[in-house]
Short mmCIF file of C-alpha atoms in Angstrom, two decimals:
data_model
loop_
_atom_site.label_atom_id
_atom_site.label_comp_id
_atom_site.label_asym_id
_atom_site.label_seq_id
_atom_site.Cartn_x
_atom_site.Cartn_y
_atom_site.Cartn_z
CA UNK A 399 0.00 0.00 0.00
CA UNK A 400 1.08 3.56 -0.68
CA UNK A 401 2.03 6.09 1.97
CA UNK A 402 -0.44 8.79 2.90
CA UNK A 403 -0.60 11.57 0.33
CA UNK A 404 -0.22 15.12 1.59
CA UNK A 405 -3.25 15.98 -0.56
CA UNK A 406 -5.52 13.49 1.16
CA UNK A 407 -8.72 14.81 2.65
CA UNK A 408 -11.74 12.63 3.18
CA UNK A 409 -15.02 13.68 1.57
CA UNK A 410 -17.48 15.71 3.61
CA UNK A 411 -19.22 12.88 5.47
CA UNK A 412 -22.26 15.02 6.18
CA UNK A 413 -23.00 14.96 2.46
CA UNK A 414 -22.64 11.21 1.95
CA UNK A 415 -25.41 9.91 -0.34
CA UNK A 416 -26.66 13.39 -1.20
CA UNK A 417 -28.34 13.39 -4.59
CA UNK A 418 -25.95 14.92 -7.19
CA UNK A 419 -26.67 18.63 -7.60
CA UNK A 420 -23.57 20.26 -9.16
CA UNK A 421 -23.40 20.25 -12.98
CA UNK A 422 -20.45 17.82 -12.95
CA UNK A 423 -22.13 15.40 -10.55
CA UNK A 424 -25.41 15.54 -12.45
CA UNK A 425 -23.66 14.87 -15.76
CA UNK A 426 -21.86 11.83 -14.34
CA UNK A 427 -25.05 10.53 -12.77
CA UNK A 428 -26.80 10.78 -16.13
CA UNK A 429 -23.91 9.04 -17.88
CA UNK A 430 -24.11 6.22 -15.34
CA UNK A 431 -27.68 5.62 -16.51
CA UNK A 432 -26.88 5.80 -20.24
CA UNK A 433 -24.08 4.21 -22.31
CA UNK A 434 -23.23 7.49 -24.05
CA UNK A 435 -24.86 10.86 -24.64
CA UNK A 436 -24.56 13.90 -26.88
CA UNK A 437 -24.09 17.34 -25.37
CA UNK A 438 -27.63 18.30 -26.33
CA UNK A 439 -28.91 15.28 -24.37
CA UNK A 440 -27.38 16.64 -21.17
CA UNK A 441 -28.84 20.08 -21.78
CA UNK A 442 -32.32 18.72 -22.47
CA UNK A 443 -32.46 16.22 -19.60
CA UNK A 444 -30.69 18.30 -16.94
CA UNK A 445 -32.21 21.65 -18.00
CA UNK A 446 -28.79 23.30 -18.09
CA UNK A 447 -27.52 25.72 -20.72
CA UNK A 448 -25.38 24.48 -23.57
CA UNK A 449 -22.35 26.56 -22.46
CA UNK A 450 -22.61 25.10 -18.94
CA UNK A 451 -22.71 21.57 -20.34
CA UNK A 452 -19.76 22.24 -22.65
CA UNK A 453 -17.60 23.66 -19.84
CA UNK A 454 -18.55 20.85 -17.48
CA UNK A 455 -17.82 18.06 -19.94
CA UNK A 456 -14.48 19.60 -20.91
CA UNK A 457 -13.45 19.60 -17.25
CA UNK A 458 -14.64 16.02 -16.78
CA UNK A 459 -12.69 14.94 -19.85
CA UNK A 460 -9.61 16.64 -18.37
CA UNK A 461 -10.02 14.62 -15.16
CA UNK A 462 -10.08 11.40 -17.18
CA UNK A 463 -13.49 10.39 -15.84
CA UNK A 464 -15.22 11.04 -19.19
CA UNK A 465 -14.07 10.46 -22.75
CA UNK A 466 -15.35 11.18 -26.23
CA UNK A 467 -16.60 8.15 -28.14
CA UNK A 468 -14.61 7.17 -31.22
CA UNK A 469 -16.91 7.58 -34.18
CA UNK A 470 -16.91 5.11 -37.06
CA UNK A 471 -15.84 6.60 -40.41
CA UNK A 472 -18.76 7.90 -42.41
CA UNK A 473 -19.77 10.54 -44.91
CA UNK A 474 -18.56 14.02 -44.01
CA UNK A 475 -21.21 16.53 -43.04
CA UNK A 476 -21.11 20.28 -42.95
CA UNK A 477 -20.59 21.91 -39.57
CA UNK A 478 -19.12 20.57 -36.37
CA UNK A 479 -19.92 16.87 -35.85
CA UNK A 480 -21.89 15.86 -32.76
CA UNK A 481 -19.54 13.64 -30.76
CA UNK A 482 -21.04 11.58 -27.92
CA UNK A 483 -19.27 11.12 -24.59
CA UNK A 484 -19.15 8.24 -22.14
CA UNK A 485 -17.68 7.40 -18.74
CA UNK A 486 -14.25 5.83 -18.94
CA UNK A 487 -14.12 2.17 -18.05
CA UNK A 488 -10.40 1.36 -17.98
CA UNK A 489 -8.42 4.22 -16.44
CA UNK A 490 -9.68 4.47 -12.86
CA UNK A 491 -11.29 2.11 -10.38
CA UNK A 492 -13.24 2.16 -7.11
CA UNK A 493 -13.22 -0.26 -4.18
CA UNK A 494 -16.33 -1.16 -2.20
CA UNK A 495 -16.28 -3.17 1.05
CA UNK A 496 -19.33 -4.34 3.01
CA UNK A 497 -18.18 -5.34 6.51
CA UNK A 498 -20.17 -8.11 8.16
CA UNK A 499 -20.01 -9.76 11.56
CA UNK A 500 -18.08 -12.80 10.36
CA UNK A 501 -17.67 -12.30 6.60
CA UNK A 502 -16.93 -9.19 4.55
CA UNK A 503 -17.56 -8.56 0.86
CA UNK A 504 -14.91 -6.89 -1.35
CA UNK A 505 -15.48 -5.62 -4.89
CA UNK A 506 -13.61 -3.56 -7.48
CA UNK A 507 -15.60 -1.41 -9.92
CA UNK A 508 -14.90 0.66 -12.98
CA UNK A 509 -16.37 4.17 -12.99
CA UNK A 510 -19.53 2.90 -14.68
CA UNK A 511 -20.17 0.58 -11.73
CA UNK A 512 -19.17 -2.59 -13.56
CA UNK A 513 -17.59 -5.30 -11.40
CA UNK A 514 -14.02 -6.28 -12.29
CA UNK A 515 -13.35 -8.51 -9.29
CA UNK A 516 -15.24 -9.58 -6.17
CA UNK A 517 -14.94 -12.05 -3.32
CA UNK A 518 -16.11 -12.69 0.22
CA UNK A 519 -13.54 -13.05 2.99
CA UNK A 520 -13.94 -14.60 6.43
CA UNK A 521 -13.04 -11.95 9.03
CA UNK A 522 -14.43 -12.53 12.56
CA UNK A 523 -14.37 -8.80 13.33
CA UNK A 524 -15.57 -8.93 16.95
CA UNK A 525 -12.78 -11.33 17.97
CA UNK A 526 -9.93 -9.35 16.43
CA UNK A 527 -7.92 -6.40 17.77
CA UNK A 528 -8.20 -3.16 15.75
CA UNK A 529 -4.76 -3.49 14.17
CA UNK A 530 -5.62 -6.95 12.84
CA UNK A 531 -8.93 -5.72 11.45
CA UNK A 532 -7.12 -3.01 9.49
CA UNK A 533 -4.58 -5.55 8.22
CA UNK A 534 -7.39 -7.83 7.04
CA UNK A 535 -9.16 -4.99 5.22
CA UNK A 536 -5.94 -3.86 3.52
CA UNK A 537 -5.17 -7.45 2.57
CA UNK A 538 -8.60 -7.74 0.96
CA UNK A 539 -8.12 -4.55 -1.04
CA UNK A 540 -4.71 -5.75 -2.18
CA UNK A 541 -6.20 -9.07 -3.27
CA UNK A 542 -8.79 -7.21 -5.37
CA UNK A 543 -5.96 -5.38 -7.11
CA UNK A 544 -4.17 -8.65 -7.81
CA UNK A 545 -7.32 -10.27 -9.22
CA UNK A 546 -7.97 -7.30 -11.50
CA UNK A 547 -4.36 -7.13 -12.66
CA UNK A 548 -4.80 -10.46 -14.42
CA UNK A 549 -7.67 -9.05 -16.47
CA UNK A 550 -6.18 -5.61 -17.10
CA UNK A 551 -2.58 -6.77 -17.63
CA UNK A 552 -1.58 -3.98 -15.25
CA UNK A 553 -2.27 -2.94 -11.67
CA UNK A 554 -5.56 -0.98 -11.50
CA UNK A 555 -5.38 2.67 -10.44
CA UNK A 556 -7.69 2.82 -7.42
CA UNK A 557 -9.00 6.35 -6.85
CA UNK A 558 -11.40 5.78 -3.95
CA UNK A 559 -12.40 3.29 -1.26
CA UNK A 560 -15.88 3.03 0.24
CA UNK A 561 -16.78 0.91 3.27
CA UNK A 562 -20.11 0.11 4.90
CA UNK A 563 -20.53 -1.25 8.40
CA UNK A 564 -23.32 -1.97 10.84
CA UNK A 565 -24.15 0.41 13.65
CA UNK A 566 -23.78 4.19 13.61
CA UNK A 567 -20.95 6.06 11.88
CA UNK A 568 -20.00 9.63 12.86
CA UNK A 569 -19.04 12.38 10.43
CA UNK A 570 -15.40 11.61 11.20
CA UNK A 571 -15.78 7.93 10.33
CA UNK A 572 -15.91 6.68 13.92
CA UNK A 573 -18.03 3.54 14.29
CA UNK A 574 -20.23 2.33 17.14
CA UNK A 575 -21.35 -1.22 16.28
CA UNK A 576 -21.96 -3.57 19.24
CA UNK A 577 -22.29 -6.66 17.03
CA UNK A 578 -18.74 -5.98 15.78
CA UNK A 579 -17.38 -5.17 19.23
CA UNK A 580 -16.69 -1.58 18.15
CA UNK A 581 -17.24 1.36 20.47
CA UNK A 582 -16.03 4.57 18.80
CA UNK A 583 -13.61 2.70 16.54
CA UNK A 584 -11.78 5.26 14.36
CA UNK A 585 -12.00 3.23 11.15
CA UNK A 586 -11.44 6.09 8.70
CA UNK A 587 -8.47 7.41 10.64
CA UNK A 588 -6.79 3.99 10.88
CA UNK A 589 -7.25 3.27 7.17
CA UNK A 590 -6.19 6.79 6.22
CA UNK A 591 -2.77 6.09 7.72
CA UNK A 592 -2.28 3.29 5.18
CA UNK A 593 -4.12 4.43 2.05
CA UNK A 594 -3.40 7.48 -0.11
CA UNK A 595 -6.86 7.71 -1.67
CA UNK A 596 -10.14 9.18 -0.37
CA UNK A 597 -12.00 6.89 2.04
CA UNK A 598 -15.73 6.94 2.67
CA UNK A 599 -17.11 5.05 5.69
CA UNK A 600 -20.84 4.93 6.33
CA UNK A 601 -23.53 2.79 7.90
CA UNK A 602 -24.78 0.00 5.67
CA UNK A 603 -28.49 0.66 6.15
CA UNK A 604 -28.69 4.05 4.37
CA UNK A 605 -26.51 2.61 1.61
CA UNK A 606 -29.35 0.22 0.75
CA UNK A 607 -31.50 3.19 -0.24
CA UNK A 608 -28.57 5.11 -1.75
CA UNK A 609 -28.10 2.26 -4.22
CA UNK A 610 -31.59 2.99 -5.53
CA UNK A 611 -30.97 6.74 -5.70
CA UNK A 612 -27.80 6.20 -7.73
CA UNK A 613 -29.42 3.87 -10.23
CA UNK A 614 -32.64 5.75 -10.99
CA UNK A 615 -33.63 9.26 -12.15
CA UNK A 616 -34.56 11.82 -9.46
CA UNK A 617 -38.20 11.85 -10.55
CA UNK A 618 -38.59 8.31 -9.22
CA UNK A 619 -37.93 9.45 -5.64
CA UNK A 620 -40.41 12.25 -5.00
CA UNK A 621 -41.87 10.55 -1.90
CA UNK A 622 -39.96 9.21 1.13
CA UNK A 623 -38.87 5.58 1.23
CA UNK A 624 -37.79 3.86 4.46
CA UNK A 625 -35.65 0.77 4.93
CA UNK A 626 -35.88 -1.40 8.03
CA UNK A 627 -32.95 -3.78 8.47
CA UNK A 628 -33.06 -6.65 10.97
CA UNK A 629 -30.20 -9.12 11.22
CA UNK A 630 -27.79 -9.52 14.13
CA UNK A 631 -28.17 -5.74 14.38
CA UNK A 632 -31.06 -3.38 13.70
CA UNK A 633 -31.11 -0.22 11.63
CA UNK A 634 -33.36 2.12 9.70
CA UNK A 635 -32.97 4.95 7.20
CA UNK A 636 -35.18 7.12 5.04
CA UNK A 637 -34.56 8.54 1.56
CA UNK A 638 -36.05 11.80 0.36
CA UNK A 639 -35.76 13.38 -3.06
CA UNK A 640 -32.24 14.66 -2.37
CA UNK A 641 -30.57 12.53 0.28
CA UNK A 642 -30.61 9.54 2.63
CA UNK A 643 -30.54 9.83 6.42
CA UNK A 644 -29.92 7.20 9.08
CA UNK A 645 -32.31 6.89 12.03
CA UNK A 646 -29.65 6.23 14.71
CA UNK A 647 -32.06 5.84 17.62
CA UNK A 648 -33.28 2.55 16.14
CA UNK A 649 -29.87 1.05 16.95
CA UNK A 650 -30.08 2.48 20.46
CA UNK A 651 -33.50 0.90 20.93
CA UNK A 652 -32.16 -2.45 19.78
CA UNK A 653 -29.41 -2.32 22.39
CA UNK A 654 -31.89 -1.77 25.20
CA UNK A 655 -34.05 -4.56 23.83
CA UNK A 656 -31.09 -6.96 23.78
CA UNK A 657 -30.41 -6.27 27.43
CA UNK A 658 -34.05 -6.71 28.48
CA UNK A 659 -34.94 -9.71 26.32
CA UNK A 660 -31.79 -11.79 25.86
CA UNK A 661 -33.74 -14.91 24.88
CA UNK A 662 -35.69 -13.34 22.01
CA UNK A 663 -34.09 -10.12 20.79
CA UNK A 664 -36.00 -10.00 17.49
CA UNK A 665 -39.55 -11.00 18.40
CA UNK A 666 -42.36 -10.12 16.03
CA UNK A 667 -44.10 -7.64 18.33
CA UNK A 668 -40.91 -5.69 18.88
CA UNK A 669 -40.10 -5.50 15.17
CA UNK A 670 -43.69 -4.53 14.36
CA UNK A 671 -43.63 -1.67 16.87
CA UNK A 672 -40.33 -0.42 15.47
CA UNK A 673 -41.69 -0.56 11.92
CA UNK A 674 -44.69 1.55 12.94
CA UNK A 675 -42.40 4.03 14.67
CA UNK A 676 -40.22 4.35 11.56
CA UNK A 677 -43.25 5.01 9.33
CA UNK A 678 -44.74 7.57 11.71
CA UNK A 679 -41.45 9.46 12.03
CA UNK A 680 -40.47 9.38 8.36
CA UNK A 681 -43.81 9.65 6.60
CA UNK A 682 -42.53 7.01 4.17
CA UNK A 683 -44.91 5.75 1.51
CA UNK A 684 -42.75 2.67 0.88
CA UNK A 685 -40.95 0.47 3.39
CA UNK A 686 -38.16 -1.88 2.33
CA UNK A 687 -37.58 -4.86 4.63
CA UNK A 688 -34.08 -6.32 4.60
CA UNK A 689 -31.96 -8.70 6.65
CA UNK A 690 -32.06 -12.32 7.75
CA UNK A 691 -34.85 -11.80 10.29
CA UNK A 692 -37.17 -11.13 7.36
CA UNK A 693 -35.69 -13.36 4.66
CA UNK A 694 -34.90 -16.49 6.68
CA UNK A 695 -38.18 -16.37 8.60
CA UNK A 696 -40.70 -15.15 6.01
CA UNK A 697 -43.67 -15.13 8.39
CA UNK A 698 -42.00 -12.33 10.38
CA UNK A 699 -42.05 -10.01 7.36
CA UNK A 700 -45.71 -10.91 6.78
CA UNK A 701 -46.68 -10.23 10.40
CA UNK A 702 -44.75 -6.94 10.52
CA UNK A 703 -46.47 -5.70 7.37
CA UNK A 704 -49.88 -6.78 8.70
CA UNK A 705 -49.27 -5.01 12.03
CA UNK A 706 -48.30 -1.78 10.28
CA UNK A 707 -51.43 -1.92 8.11
CA UNK A 708 -53.57 -2.32 11.22
CA UNK A 709 -51.96 0.49 13.20
CA UNK A 710 -51.13 3.13 10.56
CA UNK A 711 -53.94 5.12 8.93
CA UNK A 712 -52.13 5.38 5.60
CA UNK A 713 -49.82 2.36 5.53
CA UNK A 714 -46.93 2.19 3.09
CA UNK A 715 -46.28 -0.30 0.35
CA UNK A 716 -43.81 -3.02 1.32
CA UNK A 717 -40.86 -4.50 -0.55
CA UNK A 718 -38.58 -7.31 0.58
CA UNK A 719 -34.93 -7.63 -0.45
CA UNK A 720 -34.75 -11.41 -0.83
CA UNK A 721 -31.10 -12.21 -0.13
CA UNK A 722 -28.09 -11.13 1.90
CA UNK A 723 -25.85 -11.22 -1.18
CA UNK A 724 -28.10 -8.77 -2.99
CA UNK A 725 -27.79 -6.36 -0.05
CA UNK A 726 -24.00 -6.50 0.26
CA UNK A 727 -23.49 -6.04 -3.47
CA UNK A 728 -25.81 -3.04 -3.53
CA UNK A 729 -24.30 -1.27 -0.51
CA UNK A 730 -20.70 -1.89 -1.58
CA UNK A 731 -21.32 -0.37 -5.02
CA UNK A 732 -23.23 2.56 -3.52
CA UNK A 733 -20.52 3.57 -1.05
CA UNK A 734 -17.74 3.02 -3.59
CA UNK A 735 -19.50 5.32 -6.08
CA UNK A 736 -20.62 8.02 -3.67
CA UNK A 737 -17.88 10.63 -4.03
CA UNK A 738 -17.57 10.14 -7.79
CA UNK A 739 -21.28 10.83 -8.28
CA UNK A 740 -21.43 13.60 -5.67
CA UNK A 741 -18.16 15.55 -5.92
CA UNK A 742 -16.07 14.29 -8.87
CA UNK A 743 -13.74 17.30 -9.03
CA UNK A 744 -12.70 16.81 -5.40
CA UNK A 745 -12.09 13.13 -6.09
CA UNK A 746 -9.82 14.12 -8.98
CA UNK A 747 -7.93 16.64 -6.81
CA UNK A 748 -7.31 14.06 -4.10
CA UNK A 749 -5.71 11.73 -6.63
#
């Protein structure tokens, strides 16, 4: 691993998973959803002036994040030809890590979000000292680089690392996650001493919703959506039109429940009451249920949904994420892509 760069500054954590709003971020978000676009397409879909689009794309091309598409030879036309642009897929790469209680998922992406390499590694986090945890995470990132090197015939240039974890993560990247044995563990700081690229650390639960925000147009998210996660930890978050916010007190409630009901920490009545509380606080019109408590015991999801419909005057629609693997893949890609799609110029500066 490289030494710490003097230019390194982590992204503003308070803005993690904010919907792209600068011209550069909006252009990249649109390119993520389309293979390639003409300049007029950006102007029409983003409602920005042609000069703004031209300046923005020129800067993005200078960063290496965007490139013009080679056009096939054809008949010459009068005037300046319309040349489409696309996100680069070979120059720069992003790492996403989803930390679990006993196993963690590692993946390497190109800027378009395509997977170049992925694997799951056994890391019993709660039983390991902090220094060993950091060594295991760095070893996993290095292994990703080695796997990708065989496909690229060269070591990939990693420009950002994103990590999700259970529990609550502060703006400084400090983690409180009882199921991992972490109480104010300075994960970002420890990794920043070993890596010379920007590092984003966030709770996994809001990343579930952020994955949807990143992969769909803004118009699809005009009403709030909540996610309720129940596994060996609990968590909840809500997405609005522009951002995703964690509901940290849900984790605090789960801790008290563990201490009071050690024999049945995830009983149906408790989960149902929490689901109602989340809906009442967030005003969500859709609730996503995720985690093994819902997927491995399907009747729990059914009873929770039924309880909410009985107790809430205007109950939400429910969706169930069917597998753990689907969750970890979604959150790892979301956190890896966050700074690129939110503040691409800063990402370029830090590299």
